[in-house]
Amino acid sequence: MKIKTEMLKNDWKLFELSNDNGMKVNILNYGGIITNITVPDRNGKPENIVLGYKNYEDYVQNPVFLGAIIGRVAGRIADAEFSLNGEKYELEKNDGENHLHGGSEGFHQAIWDARGFQSDTEAGVELSLIRKEGEDGYPGSLDVKVTYTLTDSNRLQIDYQADTDKTTALTLTNHSYFNLTGDLKRTVHDHQVKIDSSKFVELDDNLIPTGRQLDTSGTTFDFREERNLSEGFNSSYEQNKIAGNGYDHYFIFDREAGEKVTARDEASGRKMVVETDQPGMVMYTSNSMDSSLELAERASEKYLGVCFETQGSPASLQHESFPEIILQAGETYKKKTVFTFLTED
């Protein structure tokens, strides 16, 4: 296991974690952003399997949140407001009339304190951040830690921890766009995905949850058996069309333990397994991405990546029976998501 650190301008640091299997993960302390994950294909050829910018300066704008830690609340908050313990909190409207991914100065825009660590079996980076009450419209000051750990068994573990001095809303995630073809050779049309979920959250025309949880059975949202993402891209189902002919929906996991998601690309032989103690996730298939982003390998395009944003649901602030995102004062937020990378013959 190895860790290398490179100093960039603006107090940015780039950490490179690597193991003896040819796997490598690059992480910025700016936004806690994963800029590159290199994984071998079935023939042992190492290639990058996430979307990242060619120029680091582009992470300052980063309109599509490539690879970033998202907080305080991942996802959209309807009308950019919520009530908690009898008080109303008004947030920045940075997505039409709604609040998205913690606002324009969310965790994806922060310079985190960073500390690298390594042993014989793992290498990682611990990131920490303090947010004062009033800095972003949310109640309470927050002490946050996010730890990335790469193991010698090709597991990338993300541990999230946070403490607050006042009851607040919080759900954190990572916003990496995965493309298992390697070096963005193709779109994710032929990615075969399996999700442990029989219910997903209905969206309105503004991508805001309606409060209804729909049964996946008989729809292009039923991933309990593996299916190609392209089935949703080409579907006439209204929920696919609302999202720009794809997916931008919250899936509620059926089980608390075990594998929650698998994704694989048959041509390269790469397979990714996602385990998490989060209650659900947003799967986003880059439906609104255009050709304007200069990525490391080539220009961006629609369907070039797929995000698996494991998290609670912001819809719980407006609707009952959704996975909660309230962190009580004095409690500690602790969540974990693990991405394991394999190859198949």
C-alpha positions as a Markdown table, in Angstrom:
| # | Residue | x | y | z |
|---|---|---|---|---|
| 1 | Met | 0.0 | 0.0 | 0.0 |
| 2 | Lys | 1.3 | 3.5 | -0.9 |
| 3 | Ile | 0.2 | 7.1 | -0.4 |
| 4 | Lys | 1.7 | 10.1 | -2.3 |
| 5 | Thr | 0.8 | 13.7 | -1.7 |
| 6 | Glu | 1.2 | 16.6 | -4.2 |
| 7 | Met | 0.8 | 20.2 | -3.3 |
| 8 | Leu | -1.2 | 22.2 | -5.8 |
| 9 | Lys | -2.0 | 25.9 | -5.8 |
| 10 | Asn | -4.6 | 27.6 | -3.5 |
| 11 | Asp | -3.7 | 25.3 | -0.6 |
| 12 | Trp | -5.0 | 22.3 | -2.5 |
| 13 | Lys | -3.5 | 18.9 | -1.9 |
| 14 | Leu | -3.8 | 15.8 | -4.1 |
| 15 | Phe | -3.5 | 12.4 | -2.5 |
| 16 | Glu | -2.8 | 9.3 | -4.5 |
| 17 | Leu | -3.7 | 6.0 | -2.8 |
| 18 | Ser | -2.5 | 2.8 | -4.5 |
| 19 | Asn | -2.2 | -0.9 | -3.8 |
| 20 | Asp | -0.2 | -3.8 | -5.4 |
| 21 | Asn | -3.2 | -4.9 | -7.6 |
| 22 | Gly | -2.9 | -1.9 | -10.0 |
| 23 | Met | -5.7 | 0.0 | -8.3 |
| 24 | Lys | -5.3 | 3.7 | -7.6 |
| 25 | Val | -7.5 | 6.5 | -6.2 |
| 26 | Asn | -6.8 | 10.2 | -6.4 |
| 27 | Ile | -8.5 | 12.6 | -3.9 |
| 28 | Leu | -8.4 | 16.3 | -3.6 |
| 29 | Asn | -8.7 | 18.0 | -0.2 |
| 30 | Tyr | -10.8 | 20.6 | -2.1 |
| 31 | Gly | -14.4 | 19.3 | -1.9 |
| 32 | Gly | -13.0 | 15.9 | -0.9 |
| 33 | Ile | -13.2 | 15.2 | -4.6 |
| 34 | Ile | -12.3 | 11.8 | -6.1 |
| 35 | Thr | -10.6 | 12.8 | -9.4 |
| 36 | Asn | -9.6 | 9.4 | -10.6 |
| 37 | Ile | -10.1 | 5.7 | -9.8 |
| 38 | Thr | -7.8 | 3.4 | -11.8 |
| 39 | Val | -8.9 | -0.3 | -11.9 |
| 40 | Pro | -7.5 | -3.1 | -14.2 |
| 41 | Asp | -9.8 | -4.7 | -16.7 |
| 42 | Arg | -10.0 | -8.5 | -17.2 |
| 43 | Asn | -6.7 | -8.5 | -19.1 |
| 44 | Gly | -5.0 | -6.5 | -16.4 |
| 45 | Lys | -5.0 | -3.2 | -18.2 |
| 46 | Pro | -5.4 | -0.3 | -15.7 |
| 47 | Glu | -7.8 | 2.4 | -16.7 |
| 48 | Asn | -9.7 | 5.2 | -15.1 |
| 49 | Ile | -13.4 | 4.4 | -14.3 |
| 50 | Val | -14.7 | 7.8 | -13.0 |
| 51 | Leu | -15.3 | 11.2 | -14.7 |
| 52 | Gly | -12.8 | 13.9 | -13.8 |
| 53 | Tyr | -11.7 | 17.2 | -15.3 |
| 54 | Lys | -8.6 | 17.6 | -17.5 |
| 55 | Asn | -7.8 | 20.8 | -15.6 |
| 56 | Tyr | -8.0 | 20.9 | -11.8 |
| 57 | Glu | -9.2 | 24.6 | -12.0 |
| 58 | Asp | -12.5 | 23.3 | -13.4 |
| 59 | Tyr | -13.4 | 21.8 | -10.0 |
| 60 | Val | -13.9 | 25.4 | -8.7 |
| 61 | Gln | -17.1 | 25.7 | -10.8 |
| 62 | Asn | -17.9 | 21.9 | -11.1 |
| 63 | Pro | -21.5 | 22.4 | -12.1 |
| 64 | Val | -22.2 | 18.7 | -12.1 |
| 65 | Phe | -20.4 | 17.9 | -8.8 |
| 66 | Leu | -17.9 | 15.5 | -10.3 |
| 67 | Gly | -16.5 | 13.2 | -7.5 |
| 68 | Ala | -17.4 | 15.6 | -4.6 |
| 69 | Ile | -18.5 | 15.2 | -1.1 |
| 70 | Ile | -22.1 | 16.6 | -0.9 |
| 71 | Gly | -23.5 | 18.3 | 2.2 |
| 72 | Arg | -25.1 | 19.4 | 4.4 |
| 73 | Val | -28.0 | 17.7 | 2.6 |
| 74 | Ala | -27.5 | 15.7 | -0.6 |
| 75 | Gly | -30.3 | 16.1 | -3.0 |
| 76 | Arg | -33.1 | 18.7 | -3.5 |
| 77 | Ile | -35.0 | 20.4 | -0.8 |
| 78 | Ala | -38.4 | 21.6 | -2.2 |
| 79 | Asp | -38.9 | 25.4 | -2.1 |
| 80 | Ala | -35.5 | 25.7 | -0.4 |
| 81 | Glu | -37.0 | 25.6 | 3.1 |
| 82 | Phe | -37.9 | 23.3 | 5.9 |
| 83 | Ser | -39.2 | 23.4 | 9.4 |
| 84 | Leu | -37.6 | 21.8 | 12.4 |
| 85 | Asn | -38.8 | 22.0 | 16.1 |
| 86 | Gly | -41.2 | 24.8 | 15.2 |
| 87 | Glu | -38.7 | 26.9 | 13.4 |
| 88 | Lys | -38.6 | 27.6 | 9.7 |
| 89 | Tyr | -35.2 | 27.6 | 7.9 |
| 90 | Glu | -34.8 | 29.3 | 4.5 |
| 91 | Leu | -31.9 | 28.1 | 2.3 |
| 92 | Glu | -30.3 | 29.3 | -0.9 |
| 93 | Lys | -32.3 | 28.7 | -4.1 |
| 94 | Asn | -29.6 | 27.3 | -6.3 |
| 95 | Asp | -31.7 | 25.0 | -8.4 |
| 96 | Gly | -34.7 | 27.1 | -9.7 |
| 97 | Glu | -36.9 | 27.5 | -6.6 |
| 98 | Asn | -35.2 | 24.7 | -4.8 |
| 99 | His | -32.1 | 24.0 | -2.8 |
| 100 | Leu | -29.6 | 21.5 | -4.2 |
| 101 | His | -26.7 | 19.6 | -2.7 |
| 102 | Gly | -26.1 | 22.0 | 0.2 |
| 103 | Gly | -26.1 | 25.2 | -1.9 |
| 104 | Ser | -23.5 | 26.9 | -4.1 |
| 105 | Glu | -21.0 | 26.9 | -1.2 |
| 106 | Gly | -21.7 | 23.4 | 0.1 |
| 107 | Phe | -19.1 | 20.9 | 1.2 |
| 108 | His | -18.1 | 20.4 | -2.5 |
| 109 | Gln | -16.6 | 23.9 | -2.5 |
| 110 | Ala | -14.7 | 23.7 | 0.9 |
| 111 | Ile | -11.0 | 23.1 | 1.5 |
| 112 | Trp | -10.9 | 20.3 | 4.0 |
| 113 | Asp | -8.2 | 19.7 | 6.5 |
| 114 | Ala | -6.5 | 16.4 | 5.4 |
| 115 | Arg | -4.3 | 13.8 | 6.9 |
| 116 | Gly | -3.0 | 10.8 | 5.1 |
| 117 | Phe | -2.4 | 7.4 | 6.7 |
| 118 | Gln | -1.2 | 3.9 | 5.6 |
| 119 | Ser | -0.4 | 0.4 | 6.8 |
| 120 | Asp | 0.5 | -2.9 | 5.2 |
| 121 | Thr | -3.1 | -3.5 | 4.2 |
| 122 | Glu | -4.6 | -0.1 | 3.6 |
| 123 | Ala | -3.9 | 3.6 | 2.7 |
| 124 | Gly | -6.3 | 6.5 | 3.2 |
| 125 | Val | -7.1 | 10.1 | 3.8 |
| 126 | Glu | -9.1 | 11.6 | 6.7 |
| 127 | Leu | -10.8 | 14.8 | 5.8 |
| 128 | Ser | -12.3 | 17.2 | 8.4 |
| 129 | Leu | -14.4 | 20.3 | 8.2 |
| 130 | Ile | -16.1 | 22.6 | 10.7 |
| 131 | Arg | -19.2 | 24.5 | 9.6 |
| 132 | Lys | -20.5 | 27.3 | 11.9 |
| 133 | Glu | -24.3 | 27.9 | 12.4 |
| 134 | Gly | -25.5 | 30.4 | 9.9 |
| 135 | Glu | -22.9 | 29.8 | 7.3 |
| 136 | Asp | -25.2 | 27.9 | 5.0 |
| 137 | Gly | -28.7 | 28.5 | 6.4 |
| 138 | Tyr | -28.9 | 25.3 | 8.4 |
| 139 | Pro | -29.3 | 25.1 | 12.2 |
| 140 | Gly | -26.4 | 24.2 | 14.3 |
| 141 | Ser | -22.6 | 24.1 | 14.0 |
| 142 | Leu | -21.2 | 20.9 | 12.5 |
| 143 | Asp | -18.0 | 19.0 | 13.0 |
| 144 | Val | -17.6 | 16.6 | 10.0 |
| 145 | Lys | -15.1 | 13.9 | 9.1 |
| 146 | Val | -15.0 | 11.9 | 5.9 |
| 147 | Thr | -12.4 | 9.1 | 5.6 |
| 148 | Tyr | -11.4 | 7.4 | 2.3 |
| 149 | Thr | -9.7 | 4.1 | 2.7 |
| 150 | Leu | -8.3 | 1.9 | 0.0 |
| 151 | Thr | -7.5 | -1.7 | 0.9 |
| 152 | Asp | -5.3 | -4.4 | -0.7 |
| 153 | Ser | -8.5 | -6.2 | -1.7 |
| 154 | Asn | -9.6 | -3.4 | -4.0 |
| 155 | Arg | -12.2 | -2.0 | -1.6 |
| 156 | Leu | -12.7 | 1.8 | -1.4 |
| 157 | Gln | -14.5 | 2.5 | 1.9 |
| 158 | Ile | -16.0 | 5.9 | 2.6 |
| 159 | Asp | -16.8 | 6.6 | 6.3 |
| 160 | Tyr | -18.9 | 9.6 | 7.2 |
| 161 | Gln | -19.0 | 11.1 | 10.7 |
| 162 | Ala | -20.6 | 14.3 | 12.1 |
| 163 | Asp | -21.5 | 15.9 | 15.3 |
| 164 | Thr | -23.8 | 18.9 | 15.9 |
| 165 | Asp | -24.6 | 21.2 | 18.8 |
| 166 | Lys | -28.2 | 21.8 | 17.6 |
| 167 | Thr | -30.7 | 19.4 | 16.0 |
| 168 | Thr | -30.2 | 19.8 | 12.2 |
| 169 | Ala | -30.8 | 18.2 | 8.8 |
| 170 | Leu | -27.9 | 16.1 | 7.5 |
| 171 | Thr | -27.2 | 13.5 | 4.9 |
| 172 | Leu | -23.9 | 13.1 | 3.2 |
| 173 | Thr | -22.8 | 11.3 | 0.0 |
| 174 | Asn | -20.1 | 11.1 | -2.7 |
| 175 | His | -21.0 | 12.3 | -6.2 |
| 176 | Ser | -18.7 | 10.2 | -8.3 |
| 177 | Tyr | -19.8 | 9.4 | -11.9 |
| 178 | Phe | -18.7 | 5.8 | -12.7 |
| 179 | Asn | -18.0 | 4.5 | -16.1 |
| 180 | Leu | -16.6 | 0.9 | -16.0 |
| 181 | Thr | -15.7 | 0.8 | -19.7 |
| 182 | Gly | -12.3 | 2.4 | -18.8 |
| 183 | Asp | -11.0 | 5.8 | -19.9 |
| 184 | Leu | -14.5 | 6.8 | -21.0 |
| 185 | Lys | -14.4 | 4.6 | -24.1 |
| 186 | Arg | -18.2 | 4.3 | -24.2 |
| 187 | Thr | -21.3 | 5.6 | -22.5 |
| 188 | Val | -23.0 | 3.6 | -19.7 |
| 189 | His | -25.8 | 2.4 | -22.0 |
| 190 | Asp | -24.6 | -1.2 | -21.7 |
| 191 | His | -23.8 | -1.1 | -18.0 |
| 192 | Gln | -25.8 | -3.9 | -16.3 |
| 193 | Val | -27.1 | -2.8 | -12.9 |
| 194 | Lys | -28.7 | -4.6 | -10.0 |
| 195 | Ile | -30.3 | -2.8 | -7.1 |
| 196 | Asp | -31.9 | -4.2 | -3.9 |
| 197 | Ser | -35.0 | -2.1 | -4.1 |
| 198 | Ser | -38.7 | -2.7 | -4.7 |
| 199 | Lys | -39.7 | 0.9 | -4.2 |
| 200 | Phe | -38.6 | 4.2 | -5.7 |
| 201 | Val | -39.7 | 7.8 | -5.1 |
| 202 | Glu | -41.9 | 9.5 | -7.7 |
| 203 | Leu | -40.7 | 12.9 | -9.0 |
| 204 | Asp | -42.6 | 15.8 | -10.4 |
| 205 | Asp | -41.6 | 17.9 | -13.5 |
| 206 | Asn | -39.1 | 19.8 | -11.3 |
| 207 | Leu | -37.4 | 16.6 | -10.1 |
| 208 | Ile | -39.0 | 17.1 | -6.6 |
| 209 | Pro | -40.4 | 14.1 | -4.8 |
| 210 | Thr | -44.2 | 14.0 | -4.8 |
| 211 | Gly | -44.4 | 12.1 | -1.6 |
| 212 | Arg | -45.4 | 8.9 | -3.4 |
| 213 | Gln | -43.3 | 5.7 | -3.3 |
| 214 | Leu | -43.9 | 3.6 | -6.4 |
| 215 | Asp | -43.6 | -0.1 | -6.8 |
| 216 | Thr | -40.7 | -1.0 | -9.2 |
| 217 | Ser | -42.5 | -4.2 | -10.4 |
| 218 | Gly | -43.2 | -4.2 | -14.1 |
| 219 | Thr | -41.3 | -1.0 | -14.7 |
| 220 | Thr | -37.8 | 0.0 | -16.0 |
| 221 | Phe | -37.0 | 0.8 | -12.3 |
| 222 | Asp | -37.1 | -2.8 | -11.3 |
| 223 | Phe | -33.4 | -3.7 | -10.9 |
| 224 | Arg | -33.9 | -6.6 | -8.5 |
| 225 | Glu | -32.8 | -8.6 | -11.5 |
| 226 | Glu | -29.9 | -7.2 | -13.5 |
| 227 | Arg | -30.9 | -5.0 | -16.4 |
| 228 | Asn | -29.2 | -2.6 | -18.9 |
| 229 | Leu | -29.4 | 1.1 | -18.1 |
| 230 | Ser | -30.3 | 1.7 | -21.7 |
| 231 | Glu | -33.7 | 0.2 | -21.1 |
| 232 | Gly | -34.5 | 3.3 | -19.0 |
| 233 | Phe | -32.9 | 5.7 | -21.5 |
| 234 | Asn | -35.1 | 4.4 | -24.3 |
| 235 | Ser | -38.3 | 3.9 | -22.2 |
| 236 | Ser | -41.6 | 5.8 | -22.7 |
| 237 | Tyr | -42.3 | 5.4 | -19.0 |
| 238 | Glu | -43.2 | 8.9 | -17.6 |
| 239 | Gln | -40.8 | 8.8 | -14.7 |
| 240 | Asn | -37.9 | 8.1 | -17.1 |
| 241 | Lys | -39.0 | 10.9 | -19.4 |
| 242 | Ile | -39.3 | 13.4 | -16.5 |
| 243 | Ala | -35.7 | 12.8 | -15.6 |
| 244 | Gly | -34.5 | 13.6 | -19.1 |
| 245 | Asn | -34.9 | 10.0 | -20.4 |
| 246 | Gly | -33.0 | 8.3 | -17.7 |
| 247 | Tyr | -32.8 | 8.0 | -13.9 |
| 248 | Asp | -32.4 | 10.7 | -11.2 |
| 249 | His | -34.5 | 8.9 | -8.6 |
| 250 | Tyr | -34.2 | 7.8 | -5.0 |
| 251 | Phe | -34.4 | 4.0 | -4.5 |
| 252 | Ile | -35.3 | 2.6 | -1.1 |
| 253 | Phe | -33.3 | -0.5 | -0.2 |
| 254 | Asp | -35.3 | -3.6 | 0.8 |
| 255 | Arg | -32.7 | -5.0 | 3.2 |
| 256 | Glu | -30.5 | -3.4 | 5.8 |
| 257 | Ala | -27.5 | -5.7 | 5.2 |
| 258 | Gly | -25.7 | -7.2 | 2.2 |
| 259 | Glu | -24.9 | -6.0 | -1.3 |
| 260 | Lys | -27.1 | -3.1 | -2.3 |
| 261 | Val | -25.9 | -2.5 | -5.8 |
| 262 | Thr | -23.9 | -4.2 | -8.5 |
| 263 | Ala | -22.8 | -2.7 | -11.8 |
| 264 | Arg | -20.8 | -4.3 | -14.5 |
| 265 | Asp | -19.4 | -3.7 | -17.9 |
| 266 | Glu | -19.3 | -7.0 | -19.9 |
| 267 | Ala | -16.7 | -5.7 | -22.5 |
| 268 | Ser | -14.1 | -4.8 | -19.9 |
| 269 | Gly | -15.0 | -7.5 | -17.4 |
| 270 | Arg | -15.1 | -4.9 | -14.6 |
| 271 | Lys | -17.7 | -5.2 | -11.8 |
| 272 | Met | -18.4 | -2.9 | -8.9 |
| 273 | Val | -20.2 | -3.9 | -5.8 |
| 274 | Val | -21.7 | -1.3 | -3.4 |
| 275 | Glu | -22.4 | -2.0 | 0.2 |
| 276 | Thr | -23.8 | 0.6 | 2.6 |
| 277 | Asp | -25.7 | 1.2 | 5.8 |
| 278 | Gln | -27.6 | 4.0 | 4.2 |
| 279 | Pro | -31.3 | 3.4 | 3.7 |
| 280 | Gly | -31.3 | 4.2 | 0.0 |
| 281 | Met | -29.7 | 6.0 | -2.9 |
| 282 | Val | -30.2 | 8.3 | -5.8 |
| 283 | Met | -29.1 | 6.7 | -9.1 |
| 284 | Tyr | -28.3 | 9.5 | -11.6 |
| 285 | Thr | -27.4 | 8.6 | -15.2 |
| 286 | Ser | -26.0 | 12.1 | -16.3 |
| 287 | Asn | -29.1 | 12.8 | -18.3 |
| 288 | Ser | -28.5 | 16.6 | -18.3 |
| 289 | Met | -24.8 | 16.4 | -19.1 |
| 290 | Asp | -23.8 | 18.0 | -22.4 |
| 291 | Ser | -20.5 | 18.3 | -24.3 |
| 292 | Ser | -19.3 | 21.5 | -22.5 |
| 293 | Leu | -17.0 | 19.8 | -19.9 |
| 294 | Glu | -13.4 | 19.1 | -20.7 |
| 295 | Leu | -12.7 | 15.8 | -19.0 |
| 296 | Ala | -9.4 | 14.1 | -18.6 |
| 297 | Glu | -10.0 | 11.7 | -21.5 |
| 298 | Arg | -12.4 | 13.6 | -23.7 |
| 299 | Ala | -15.4 | 15.9 | -23.9 |
| 300 | Ser | -18.4 | 15.1 | -21.8 |
| 301 | Glu | -21.7 | 13.8 | -23.2 |
| 302 | Lys | -25.1 | 12.6 | -22.0 |
| 303 | Tyr | -25.1 | 9.2 | -20.3 |
| 304 | Leu | -21.3 | 9.2 | -19.9 |
| 305 | Gly | -21.5 | 8.2 | -16.2 |
| 306 | Val | -23.7 | 6.8 | -13.5 |
| 307 | Cys | -23.8 | 8.0 | -9.9 |
| 308 | Phe | -24.8 | 5.8 | -7.0 |
| 309 | Glu | -25.5 | 8.5 | -4.3 |
| 310 | Thr | -26.1 | 6.5 | -1.1 |
| 311 | Gln | -27.9 | 8.7 | 1.4 |
| 312 | Gly | -31.1 | 9.5 | 3.3 |
| 313 | Ser | -33.9 | 11.2 | 1.6 |
| 314 | Pro | -34.5 | 15.0 | 1.7 |
| 315 | Ala | -38.1 | 14.2 | 0.9 |
| 316 | Ser | -38.4 | 13.2 | 4.6 |
| 317 | Leu | -38.4 | 17.0 | 5.5 |
| 318 | Gln | -41.8 | 17.4 | 3.7 |
| 319 | His | -43.3 | 13.9 | 3.7 |
| 320 | Glu | -43.7 | 11.1 | 6.2 |
| 321 | Ser | -42.5 | 7.5 | 5.7 |
| 322 | Phe | -39.2 | 8.5 | 4.0 |
| 323 | Pro | -35.7 | 7.7 | 5.3 |
| 324 | Glu | -35.0 | 10.4 | 7.9 |
| 325 | Ile | -32.2 | 12.9 | 7.7 |
| 326 | Ile | -32.5 | 14.6 | 11.1 |
| 327 | Leu | -29.4 | 14.6 | 13.3 |
| 328 | Gln | -30.2 | 15.3 | 17.0 |
| 329 | Ala | -27.9 | 17.5 | 19.1 |
| 330 | Gly | -25.5 | 15.3 | 21.0 |
| 331 | Glu | -25.9 | 12.4 | 18.6 |
| 332 | Thr | -23.2 | 11.3 | 16.2 |
| 333 | Tyr | -23.9 | 10.8 | 12.5 |
| 334 | Lys | -22.1 | 7.6 | 11.3 |
| 335 | Lys | -22.5 | 6.1 | 7.9 |
| 336 | Lys | -20.4 | 3.9 | 5.6 |
| 337 | Thr | -20.4 | 3.0 | 1.9 |
| 338 | Val | -17.9 | 0.6 | 0.4 |
| 339 | Phe | -17.2 | 0.2 | -3.3 |
| 340 | Thr | -15.5 | -3.1 | -4.2 |
| 341 | Phe | -13.9 | -3.6 | -7.7 |
| 342 | Leu | -13.7 | -7.1 | -9.3 |
| 343 | Thr | -13.1 | -8.5 | -12.7 |
| 344 | Glu | -15.0 | -11.3 | -14.4 |
| 345 | Asp | -13.9 | -13.6 | -17.2 |
